[in-house]
Amino acid sequence: QVQLTESGGGSVQPGGSLRLSCSTSGLTGRNYFVGWFRQAPGKEREGVAGYDNDGSAAYAVAVKGRFTISQDNANNILYLQMDSLQPEDTAMYYCVADSESLWWIAYNPTYRQPLHWGQGTQVIVSS
């Protein structure tokens, strides 16, 4: 059973930083690709960052250069370092896992909805 549990959300001023964490279980030994999605009020869920087949990271245009995805495989934790946060980054952030590569996040962040989702963690960027 796949379980994804996010933490690390909160409120921050524009230009600030946050690091989100996702504790994962049930993915070991299976071919899953992990990443991060977000949903802003009144908008559809969209991909933020995810891993491709070759282990490289794909980023949505809106966050490229500001957000960094990484993982601690020994402890089954996925991270999202978010720098230079802006009000438009305000959203519920979700950890996701899918059976297919998340390469498409870089080209069409709403292309599909991954199979597995965490409960989400809220990020608010406001002065």
mmCIF file of N, CA and C in Angstrom:
data_model
loop_
_atom_site.group_PDB
_atom_site.id
_atom_site.type_symbol
_atom_site.label_atom_id
_atom_site.label_comp_id
_atom_site.label_asym_id
_atom_site.label_seq_id
_atom_site.Cartn_x
_atom_site.Cartn_y
_atom_site.Cartn_z
ATOM 1 N N GLN A 1 0.841 -1.182 0.000
ATOM 2 C CA GLN A 1 0.000 0.000 0.000
ATOM 3 C C GLN A 1 0.887 1.246 0.000
ATOM 4 N N VAL A 2 0.625 2.128 -0.958
ATOM 5 C CA VAL A 2 1.405 3.360 -1.078
ATOM 6 C C VAL A 2 0.859 4.403 -0.108
ATOM 7 N N GLN A 3 1.766 4.981 0.669
ATOM 8 C CA GLN A 3 1.382 6.067 1.566
ATOM 9 C C GLN A 3 2.361 7.222 1.393
ATOM 10 N N LEU A 4 1.812 8.420 1.277
ATOM 11 C CA LEU A 4 2.594 9.631 1.091
ATOM 12 C C LEU A 4 2.136 10.649 2.125
ATOM 13 N N THR A 5 3.077 11.175 2.909
ATOM 14 C CA THR A 5 2.716 12.107 3.980
ATOM 15 C C THR A 5 3.603 13.335 3.902
ATOM 16 N N GLU A 6 2.979 14.469 3.575
ATOM 17 C CA GLU A 6 3.717 15.728 3.425
ATOM 18 C C GLU A 6 3.824 16.490 4.740
ATOM 19 N N SER A 7 4.840 17.329 4.820
ATOM 20 C CA SER A 7 5.002 18.249 5.938
ATOM 21 C C SER A 7 5.863 19.415 5.473
ATOM 22 N N GLY A 8 5.884 20.465 6.267
ATOM 23 C CA GLY A 8 6.771 21.580 5.980
ATOM 24 C C GLY A 8 6.115 22.818 5.408
ATOM 25 N N GLY A 9 4.809 22.763 5.162
ATOM 26 C CA GLY A 9 4.137 23.946 4.650
ATOM 27 C C GLY A 9 4.043 25.028 5.716
ATOM 28 N N GLY A 10 3.590 26.209 5.290
ATOM 29 C CA GLY A 10 3.438 27.312 6.221
ATOM 30 C C GLY A 10 3.272 28.621 5.487
ATOM 31 N N SER A 11 3.407 29.705 6.235
ATOM 32 C CA SER A 11 3.288 31.040 5.668
ATOM 33 C C SER A 11 4.665 31.683 5.576
ATOM 34 N N VAL A 12 4.895 32.380 4.484
ATOM 35 C CA VAL A 12 6.188 33.014 4.268
ATOM 36 C C VAL A 12 5.978 34.289 3.464
ATOM 37 N N GLN A 13 6.866 35.235 3.636
ATOM 38 C CA GLN A 13 6.791 36.481 2.870
ATOM 39 C C GLN A 13 7.369 36.274 1.474
ATOM 40 N N PRO A 14 6.956 37.097 0.525
ATOM 41 C CA PRO A 14 7.536 37.014 -0.821
ATOM 42 C C PRO A 14 9.059 37.111 -0.766
ATOM 43 N N GLY A 15 9.699 36.261 -1.562
ATOM 44 C CA GLY A 15 11.149 36.202 -1.551
ATOM 45 C C GLY A 15 11.710 35.195 -0.570
ATOM 46 N N GLY A 16 10.864 34.648 0.277
ATOM 47 C CA GLY A 16 11.306 33.689 1.277
ATOM 48 C C GLY A 16 11.431 32.276 0.745
ATOM 49 N N SER A 17 11.760 31.362 1.644
ATOM 50 C CA SER A 17 11.983 29.961 1.270
ATOM 51 C C SER A 17 11.243 29.025 2.217
ATOM 52 N N LEU A 18 10.921 27.864 1.693
ATOM 53 C CA LEU A 18 10.360 26.772 2.477
ATOM 54 C C LEU A 18 10.889 25.459 1.917
ATOM 55 N N ARG A 19 10.975 24.453 2.768
ATOM 56 C CA ARG A 19 11.307 23.113 2.290
ATOM 57 C C ARG A 19 10.203 22.156 2.701
ATOM 58 N N LEU A 20 9.606 21.549 1.712
ATOM 59 C CA LEU A 20 8.585 20.548 1.957
ATOM 60 C C LEU A 20 9.226 19.164 2.008
ATOM 61 N N SER A 21 8.668 18.319 2.842
ATOM 62 C CA SER A 21 9.116 16.932 2.941
ATOM 63 C C SER A 21 7.947 15.995 2.709
ATOM 64 N N CYS A 22 8.253 14.821 2.197
ATOM 65 C CA CYS A 22 7.230 13.800 1.989
ATOM 66 C C CYS A 22 7.811 12.457 2.406
ATOM 67 N N SER A 23 7.226 11.886 3.418
ATOM 68 C CA SER A 23 7.622 10.556 3.838
ATOM 69 C C SER A 23 6.838 9.537 3.012
ATOM 70 N N THR A 24 7.552 8.622 2.383
ATOM 71 C CA THR A 24 6.896 7.666 1.495
ATOM 72 C C THR A 24 7.029 6.241 2.020
ATOM 73 N N SER A 25 6.045 5.440 1.728
ATOM 74 C CA SER A 25 6.110 4.010 2.031
ATOM 75 C C SER A 25 5.335 3.246 0.963
ATOM 76 N N GLY A 26 5.689 1.987 0.798
ATOM 77 C CA GLY A 26 5.010 1.174 -0.193
ATOM 78 C C GLY A 26 5.550 1.317 -1.602
ATOM 79 N N LEU A 27 6.631 2.098 -1.771
ATOM 80 C CA LEU A 27 7.184 2.311 -3.109
ATOM 81 C C LEU A 27 8.411 1.444 -3.373
ATOM 82 N N THR A 28 9.021 0.925 -2.338
ATOM 83 C CA THR A 28 10.247 0.147 -2.474
ATOM 84 C C THR A 28 9.990 -1.110 -3.301
ATOM 85 N N GLY A 29 10.874 -1.352 -4.268
ATOM 86 C CA GLY A 29 10.753 -2.534 -5.099
ATOM 87 C C GLY A 29 9.778 -2.388 -6.244
ATOM 88 N N ARG A 30 9.127 -1.245 -6.303
ATOM 89 C CA ARG A 30 8.176 -1.014 -7.396
ATOM 90 C C ARG A 30 8.696 0.109 -8.278
ATOM 91 N N ASN A 31 8.238 0.143 -9.519
ATOM 92 C CA ASN A 31 8.704 1.151 -10.452
ATOM 93 C C ASN A 31 7.795 2.384 -10.388
ATOM 94 N N TYR A 32 7.976 3.202 -9.369
ATOM 95 C CA TYR A 32 7.193 4.407 -9.217
ATOM 96 C C TYR A 32 8.061 5.639 -9.443
ATOM 97 N N PHE A 33 7.425 6.655 -9.962
ATOM 98 C CA PHE A 33 8.081 7.947 -10.146
ATOM 99 C C PHE A 33 7.408 8.934 -9.203
ATOM 100 N N VAL A 34 8.205 9.671 -8.445
ATOM 101 C CA VAL A 34 7.645 10.580 -7.448
ATOM 102 C C VAL A 34 7.837 12.032 -7.849
ATOM 103 N N GLY A 35 6.992 12.861 -7.289
ATOM 104 C CA GLY A 35 7.072 14.277 -7.616
ATOM 105 C C GLY A 35 6.163 15.101 -6.731
ATOM 106 N N TRP A 36 5.992 16.366 -7.130
ATOM 107 C CA TRP A 36 5.159 17.310 -6.394
ATOM 108 C C TRP A 36 4.156 17.978 -7.326
ATOM 109 N N PHE A 37 2.950 18.107 -6.835
ATOM 110 C CA PHE A 37 1.894 18.845 -7.512
ATOM 111 C C PHE A 37 1.415 19.958 -6.591
ATOM 112 N N ARG A 38 0.639 20.876 -7.131
ATOM 113 C CA ARG A 38 0.020 21.891 -6.301
ATOM 114 C C ARG A 38 -1.336 22.269 -6.871
ATOM 115 N N GLN A 39 -2.171 22.823 -5.995
ATOM 116 C CA GLN A 39 -3.469 23.326 -6.418
ATOM 117 C C GLN A 39 -3.751 24.633 -5.724
ATOM 118 N N ALA A 40 -3.838 25.678 -6.514
ATOM 119 C CA ALA A 40 -4.175 26.998 -5.994
ATOM 120 C C ALA A 40 -5.694 27.145 -5.954
ATOM 121 N N PRO A 41 -6.209 28.036 -5.110
ATOM 122 C CA PRO A 41 -7.657 28.240 -5.029
ATOM 123 C C PRO A 41 -8.266 28.564 -6.388
ATOM 124 N N GLY A 42 -9.300 27.813 -6.766
ATOM 125 C CA GLY A 42 -9.987 28.054 -8.020
ATOM 126 C C GLY A 42 -9.287 27.542 -9.254
ATOM 127 N N LYS A 43 -8.168 26.834 -9.059
ATOM 128 C CA LYS A 43 -7.426 26.326 -10.214
ATOM 129 C C LYS A 43 -7.309 24.813 -10.139
ATOM 130 N N GLU A 44 -6.962 24.201 -11.270
ATOM 131 C CA GLU A 44 -6.803 22.756 -11.285
ATOM 132 C C GLU A 44 -5.420 22.372 -10.745
ATOM 133 N N ARG A 45 -5.291 21.122 -10.371
ATOM 134 C CA ARG A 45 -4.012 20.632 -9.901
ATOM 135 C C ARG A 45 -3.002 20.613 -11.043
ATOM 136 N N GLU A 46 -1.762 20.999 -10.730
ATOM 137 C CA GLU A 46 -0.732 21.040 -11.752
ATOM 138 C C GLU A 46 0.579 20.502 -11.208
ATOM 139 N N GLY A 47 1.338 19.904 -12.104
ATOM 140 C CA GLY A 47 2.632 19.389 -11.721
ATOM 141 C C GLY A 47 3.616 20.512 -11.453
ATOM 142 N N VAL A 48 4.465 20.319 -10.470
ATOM 143 C CA VAL A 48 5.495 21.289 -10.105
ATOM 144 C C VAL A 48 6.871 20.727 -10.460
ATOM 145 N N ALA A 49 7.141 19.516 -10.009
ATOM 146 C CA ALA A 49 8.432 18.877 -10.264
ATOM 147 C C ALA A 49 8.262 17.372 -10.133
ATOM 148 N N GLY A 50 9.048 16.629 -10.895
ATOM 149 C CA GLY A 50 8.970 15.174 -10.837
ATOM 150 C C GLY A 50 10.167 14.544 -11.505
ATOM 151 N N TYR A 51 10.282 13.218 -11.338
ATOM 152 C CA TYR A 51 11.436 12.521 -11.880
ATOM 153 C C TYR A 51 11.123 11.813 -13.189
ATOM 154 N N ASP A 52 12.127 11.843 -14.053
ATOM 155 C CA ASP A 52 12.064 11.206 -15.364
ATOM 156 C C ASP A 52 12.662 9.804 -15.271
ATOM 157 N N ASN A 53 12.609 9.052 -16.377
ATOM 158 C CA ASN A 53 13.128 7.678 -16.432
ATOM 159 C C ASN A 53 14.604 7.575 -16.064
ATOM 160 N N ASP A 54 15.382 8.582 -16.442
ATOM 161 C CA ASP A 54 16.827 8.521 -16.212
ATOM 162 C C ASP A 54 17.235 9.133 -14.878
ATOM 163 N N GLY A 55 16.256 9.436 -14.044
ATOM 164 C CA GLY A 55 16.566 9.995 -12.735
ATOM 165 C C GLY A 55 16.720 11.501 -12.711
ATOM 166 N N SER A 56 16.602 12.120 -13.880
ATOM 167 C CA SER A 56 16.688 13.577 -13.924
ATOM 168 C C SER A 56 15.348 14.174 -13.486
ATOM 169 N N ALA A 57 15.388 15.447 -13.105
ATOM 170 C CA ALA A 57 14.189 16.120 -12.612
ATOM 171 C C ALA A 57 13.568 16.993 -13.693
ATOM 172 N N ALA A 58 12.261 16.988 -13.732
ATOM 173 C CA ALA A 58 11.526 17.857 -14.647
ATOM 174 C C ALA A 58 10.793 18.902 -13.822
ATOM 175 N N TYR A 59 10.863 20.153 -14.256
ATOM 176 C CA TYR A 59 10.238 21.245 -13.522
ATOM 177 C C TYR A 59 9.259 21.991 -14.424
ATOM 178 N N ALA A 60 8.176 22.413 -13.819
ATOM 179 C CA ALA A 60 7.263 23.294 -14.534
ATOM 180 C C ALA A 60 7.962 24.624 -14.793
ATOM 181 N N VAL A 61 7.617 25.257 -15.896
ATOM 182 C CA VAL A 61 8.240 26.517 -16.266
ATOM 183 C C VAL A 61 8.094 27.559 -15.156
ATOM 184 N N ALA A 62 6.953 27.543 -14.490
ATOM 185 C CA ALA A 62 6.665 28.556 -13.473
ATOM 186 C C ALA A 62 7.601 28.499 -12.278
ATOM 187 N N VAL A 63 8.234 27.342 -12.050
ATOM 188 C CA VAL A 63 9.078 27.198 -10.856
ATOM 189 C C VAL A 63 10.533 26.894 -11.179
ATOM 190 N N LYS A 64 10.837 26.655 -12.433
ATOM 191 C CA LYS A 64 12.201 26.280 -12.801
ATOM 192 C C LYS A 64 13.183 27.363 -12.391
ATOM 193 N N GLY A 65 14.257 26.949 -11.747
ATOM 194 C CA GLY A 65 15.256 27.892 -11.280
ATOM 195 C C GLY A 65 15.023 28.369 -9.863
ATOM 196 N N ARG A 66 13.814 28.105 -9.332
ATOM 197 C CA ARG A 66 13.493 28.528 -7.964
ATOM 198 C C ARG A 66 13.244 27.334 -7.044
ATOM 199 N N PHE A 67 12.706 26.259 -7.595
ATOM 200 C CA PHE A 67 12.389 25.062 -6.813
ATOM 201 C C PHE A 67 13.366 23.951 -7.163
ATOM 202 N N THR A 68 13.668 23.115 -6.159
ATOM 203 C CA THR A 68 14.557 21.980 -6.379
ATOM 204 C C THR A 68 13.973 20.741 -5.711
ATOM 205 N N ILE A 69 13.810 19.692 -6.486
ATOM 206 C CA ILE A 69 13.332 18.422 -5.950
ATOM 207 C C ILE A 69 14.525 17.532 -5.646
ATOM 208 N N SER A 70 14.435 16.792 -4.559
ATOM 209 C CA SER A 70 15.498 15.862 -4.210
ATOM 210 C C SER A 70 14.912 14.740 -3.371
ATOM 211 N N GLN A 71 15.689 13.678 -3.202
ATOM 212 C CA GLN A 71 15.177 12.579 -2.397
ATOM 213 C C GLN A 71 16.274 11.910 -1.599
ATOM 214 N N ASP A 72 15.904 11.448 -0.436
ATOM 215 C CA ASP A 72 16.768 10.681 0.445
ATOM 216 C C ASP A 72 16.271 9.236 0.360
ATOM 217 N N ASN A 73 16.896 8.460 -0.509
ATOM 218 C CA ASN A 73 16.412 7.105 -0.750
ATOM 219 C C ASN A 73 16.587 6.195 0.465
ATOM 220 N N ALA A 74 17.599 6.466 1.250
ATOM 221 C CA ALA A 74 17.856 5.618 2.422
ATOM 222 C C ALA A 74 16.716 5.711 3.438
ATOM 223 N N ASN A 75 16.102 6.903 3.495
ATOM 224 C CA ASN A 75 15.052 7.123 4.479
ATOM 225 C C ASN A 75 13.668 7.306 3.854
ATOM 226 N N ASN A 76 13.589 7.105 2.531
ATOM 227 C CA ASN A 76 12.302 7.200 1.819
ATOM 228 C C ASN A 76 11.628 8.552 2.023
ATOM 229 N N ILE A 77 12.400 9.612 1.803
ATOM 230 C CA ILE A 77 11.860 10.968 1.942
ATOM 231 C C ILE A 77 12.091 11.736 0.648
ATOM 232 N N LEU A 78 11.070 12.415 0.209
ATOM 233 C CA LEU A 78 11.139 13.297 -0.954
ATOM 234 C C LEU A 78 11.069 14.732 -0.457
ATOM 235 N N TYR A 79 11.871 15.599 -1.070
ATOM 236 C CA TYR A 79 11.902 17.003 -0.660
ATOM 237 C C TYR A 79 11.547 17.913 -1.832
ATOM 238 N N LEU A 80 11.094 19.096 -1.473
ATOM 239 C CA LEU A 80 10.938 20.179 -2.436
ATOM 240 C C LEU A 80 11.439 21.455 -1.775
ATOM 241 N N GLN A 81 12.607 21.904 -2.192
ATOM 242 C CA GLN A 81 13.145 23.179 -1.714
ATOM 243 C C GLN A 81 12.572 24.284 -2.582
ATOM 244 N N MET A 82 11.927 25.236 -1.946
ATOM 245 C CA MET A 82 11.281 26.326 -2.668
ATOM 246 C C MET A 82 11.919 27.649 -2.254
ATOM 247 N N ASP A 83 12.558 28.301 -3.185
ATOM 248 C CA ASP A 83 13.213 29.586 -2.938
ATOM 249 C C ASP A 83 12.540 30.686 -3.755
ATOM 250 N N SER A 84 12.816 31.917 -3.375
ATOM 251 C CA SER A 84 12.253 33.078 -4.083
ATOM 252 C C SER A 84 10.749 32.925 -4.266
ATOM 253 N N LEU A 85 10.077 32.545 -3.215
ATOM 254 C CA LEU A 85 8.640 32.310 -3.285
ATOM 255 C C LEU A 85 7.887 33.601 -3.604
ATOM 256 N N GLN A 86 6.824 33.435 -4.381
ATOM 257 C CA GLN A 86 5.993 34.557 -4.803
ATOM 258 C C GLN A 86 4.541 34.285 -4.437
ATOM 259 N N PRO A 87 3.715 35.309 -4.339
ATOM 260 C CA PRO A 87 2.306 35.096 -3.990
ATOM 261 C C PRO A 87 1.612 34.066 -4.885
ATOM 262 N N GLU A 88 1.994 34.001 -6.141
ATOM 263 C CA GLU A 88 1.369 33.028 -7.059
ATOM 264 C C GLU A 88 1.758 31.589 -6.761
ATOM 265 N N ASP A 89 2.704 31.397 -5.848
ATOM 266 C CA ASP A 89 3.048 30.042 -5.419
ATOM 267 C C ASP A 89 2.131 29.549 -4.303
ATOM 268 N N THR A 90 1.268 30.408 -3.811
ATOM 269 C CA THR A 90 0.316 30.018 -2.775
ATOM 270 C C THR A 90 -0.582 28.897 -3.292
ATOM 271 N N ALA A 91 -0.586 27.776 -2.569
ATOM 272 C CA ALA A 91 -1.353 26.614 -3.020
ATOM 273 C C ALA A 91 -1.242 25.501 -1.982
ATOM 274 N N MET A 92 -2.054 24.481 -2.161
ATOM 275 C CA MET A 92 -1.880 23.236 -1.426
ATOM 276 C C MET A 92 -0.890 22.407 -2.242
ATOM 277 N N TYR A 93 0.137 21.925 -1.594
ATOM 278 C CA TYR A 93 1.168 21.150 -2.273
ATOM 279 C C TYR A 93 1.022 19.668 -1.913
ATOM 280 N N TYR A 94 1.098 18.837 -2.939
ATOM 281 C CA TYR A 94 0.888 17.395 -2.769
ATOM 282 C C TYR A 94 2.110 16.611 -3.246
ATOM 283 N N CYS A 95 2.443 15.624 -2.496
ATOM 284 C CA CYS A 95 3.419 14.625 -2.903
ATOM 285 C C CYS A 95 2.676 13.570 -3.723
ATOM 286 N N VAL A 96 3.265 13.145 -4.847
ATOM 287 C CA VAL A 96 2.582 12.187 -5.712
ATOM 288 C C VAL A 96 3.515 11.063 -6.121
ATOM 289 N N ALA A 97 2.915 9.956 -6.518
ATOM 290 C CA ALA A 97 3.663 8.824 -7.062
ATOM 291 C C ALA A 97 2.867 8.255 -8.225
ATOM 292 N N ASP A 98 3.572 7.956 -9.306
ATOM 293 C CA ASP A 98 2.896 7.460 -10.495
ATOM 294 C C ASP A 98 3.691 6.315 -11.104
ATOM 295 N N SER A 99 3.032 5.475 -11.887
ATOM 296 C CA SER A 99 3.693 4.342 -12.534
ATOM 297 C C SER A 99 4.393 4.758 -13.821
ATOM 298 N N GLU A 100 4.186 5.997 -14.247
ATOM 299 C CA GLU A 100 4.839 6.497 -15.446
ATOM 300 C C GLU A 100 5.741 7.675 -15.107
ATOM 301 N N SER A 101 6.742 7.882 -15.938
ATOM 302 C CA SER A 101 7.666 9.003 -15.756
ATOM 303 C C SER A 101 6.906 10.326 -15.733
ATOM 304 N N LEU A 102 7.407 11.257 -14.950
ATOM 305 C CA LEU A 102 6.764 12.569 -14.824
ATOM 306 C C LEU A 102 7.453 13.616 -15.691
ATOM 307 N N TRP A 103 8.092 13.172 -16.753
ATOM 308 C CA TRP A 103 8.837 14.084 -17.636
ATOM 309 C C TRP A 103 7.957 15.187 -18.201
ATOM 310 N N TRP A 104 6.669 14.887 -18.365
ATOM 311 C CA TRP A 104 5.754 15.815 -19.033
ATOM 312 C C TRP A 104 5.462 17.069 -18.208
ATOM 313 N N ILE A 105 5.816 17.053 -16.925
ATOM 314 C CA ILE A 105 5.587 18.229 -16.084
ATOM 315 C C ILE A 105 6.261 19.460 -16.685
ATOM 316 N N ALA A 106 7.403 19.277 -17.334
ATOM 317 C CA ALA A 106 8.149 20.395 -17.907
ATOM 318 C C ALA A 106 7.437 21.010 -19.109
ATOM 319 N N TYR A 107 6.518 20.287 -19.715
ATOM 320 C CA TYR A 107 5.882 20.760 -20.952
ATOM 321 C C TYR A 107 4.385 21.035 -20.786
ATOM 322 N N ASN A 108 3.727 20.229 -19.986
ATOM 323 C CA ASN A 108 2.295 20.377 -19.778
ATOM 324 C C ASN A 108 1.957 19.894 -18.370
ATOM 325 N N PRO A 109 2.029 20.783 -17.392
ATOM 326 C CA PRO A 109 1.881 20.392 -15.979
ATOM 327 C C PRO A 109 0.527 19.780 -15.615
ATOM 328 N N THR A 110 -0.455 19.917 -16.487
ATOM 329 C CA THR A 110 -1.771 19.343 -16.192
ATOM 330 C C THR A 110 -2.110 18.166 -17.096
ATOM 331 N N TYR A 111 -1.089 17.580 -17.714
ATOM 332 C CA TYR A 111 -1.292 16.506 -18.697
ATOM 333 C C TYR A 111 -2.086 15.336 -18.134
ATOM 334 N N ARG A 112 -1.756 14.900 -16.926
ATOM 335 C CA ARG A 112 -2.476 13.798 -16.304
ATOM 336 C C ARG A 112 -2.376 13.918 -14.790
ATOM 337 N N GLN A 113 -3.177 13.128 -14.120
ATOM 338 C CA GLN A 113 -3.187 13.109 -12.662
ATOM 339 C C GLN A 113 -2.526 11.810 -12.185
ATOM 340 N N PRO A 114 -1.462 11.908 -11.421
ATOM 341 C CA PRO A 114 -0.777 10.705 -10.920
ATOM 342 C C PRO A 114 -1.698 9.796 -10.107
ATOM 343 N N LEU A 115 -1.239 8.557 -9.934
ATOM 344 C CA LEU A 115 -2.059 7.538 -9.282
ATOM 345 C C LEU A 115 -2.251 7.771 -7.793
ATOM 346 N N HIS A 116 -1.168 8.152 -7.122
ATOM 347 C CA HIS A 116 -1.194 8.230 -5.666
ATOM 348 C C HIS A 116 -0.879 9.633 -5.183
ATOM 349 N N TRP A 117 -1.622 10.052 -4.140
ATOM 350 C CA TRP A 117 -1.503 11.414 -3.621
ATOM 351 C C TRP A 117 -1.403 11.393 -2.106
ATOM 352 N N GLY A 118 -0.646 12.346 -1.572
ATOM 353 C CA GLY A 118 -0.666 12.585 -0.148
ATOM 354 C C GLY A 118 -1.851 13.468 0.208
ATOM 355 N N GLN A 119 -1.928 13.838 1.483
ATOM 356 C CA GLN A 119 -3.064 14.653 1.930
ATOM 357 C C GLN A 119 -2.844 16.131 1.679
ATOM 358 N N GLY A 120 -1.621 16.530 1.386
ATOM 359 C CA GLY A 120 -1.316 17.913 1.058
ATOM 360 C C GLY A 120 -0.808 18.719 2.237
ATOM 361 N N THR A 121 -0.049 19.751 1.925
ATOM 362 C CA THR A 121 0.418 20.700 2.927
ATOM 363 C C THR A 121 0.290 22.105 2.338
ATOM 364 N N GLN A 122 -0.245 23.023 3.131
ATOM 365 C CA GLN A 122 -0.576 24.352 2.629
ATOM 366 C C GLN A 122 0.637 25.276 2.651
ATOM 367 N N VAL A 123 0.821 25.993 1.558
ATOM 368 C CA VAL A 123 1.855 27.018 1.459
ATOM 369 C C VAL A 123 1.176 28.347 1.146
ATOM 370 N N ILE A 124 1.453 29.350 1.960
ATOM 371 C CA ILE A 124 0.889 30.677 1.759
ATOM 372 C C ILE A 124 2.036 31.673 1.656
ATOM 373 N N VAL A 125 2.051 32.422 0.568
ATOM 374 C CA VAL A 125 3.071 33.443 0.358
ATOM 375 C C VAL A 125 2.373 34.791 0.327
ATOM 376 N N SER A 126 2.634 35.574 1.352
ATOM 377 C CA SER A 126 1.929 36.844 1.473
ATOM 378 C C SER A 126 2.741 37.796 2.337
ATOM 379 N N SER A 127 2.624 39.083 2.006
ATOM 380 C CA SER A 127 3.285 40.084 2.820
ATOM 381 C C SER A 127 2.346 40.617 3.900
#
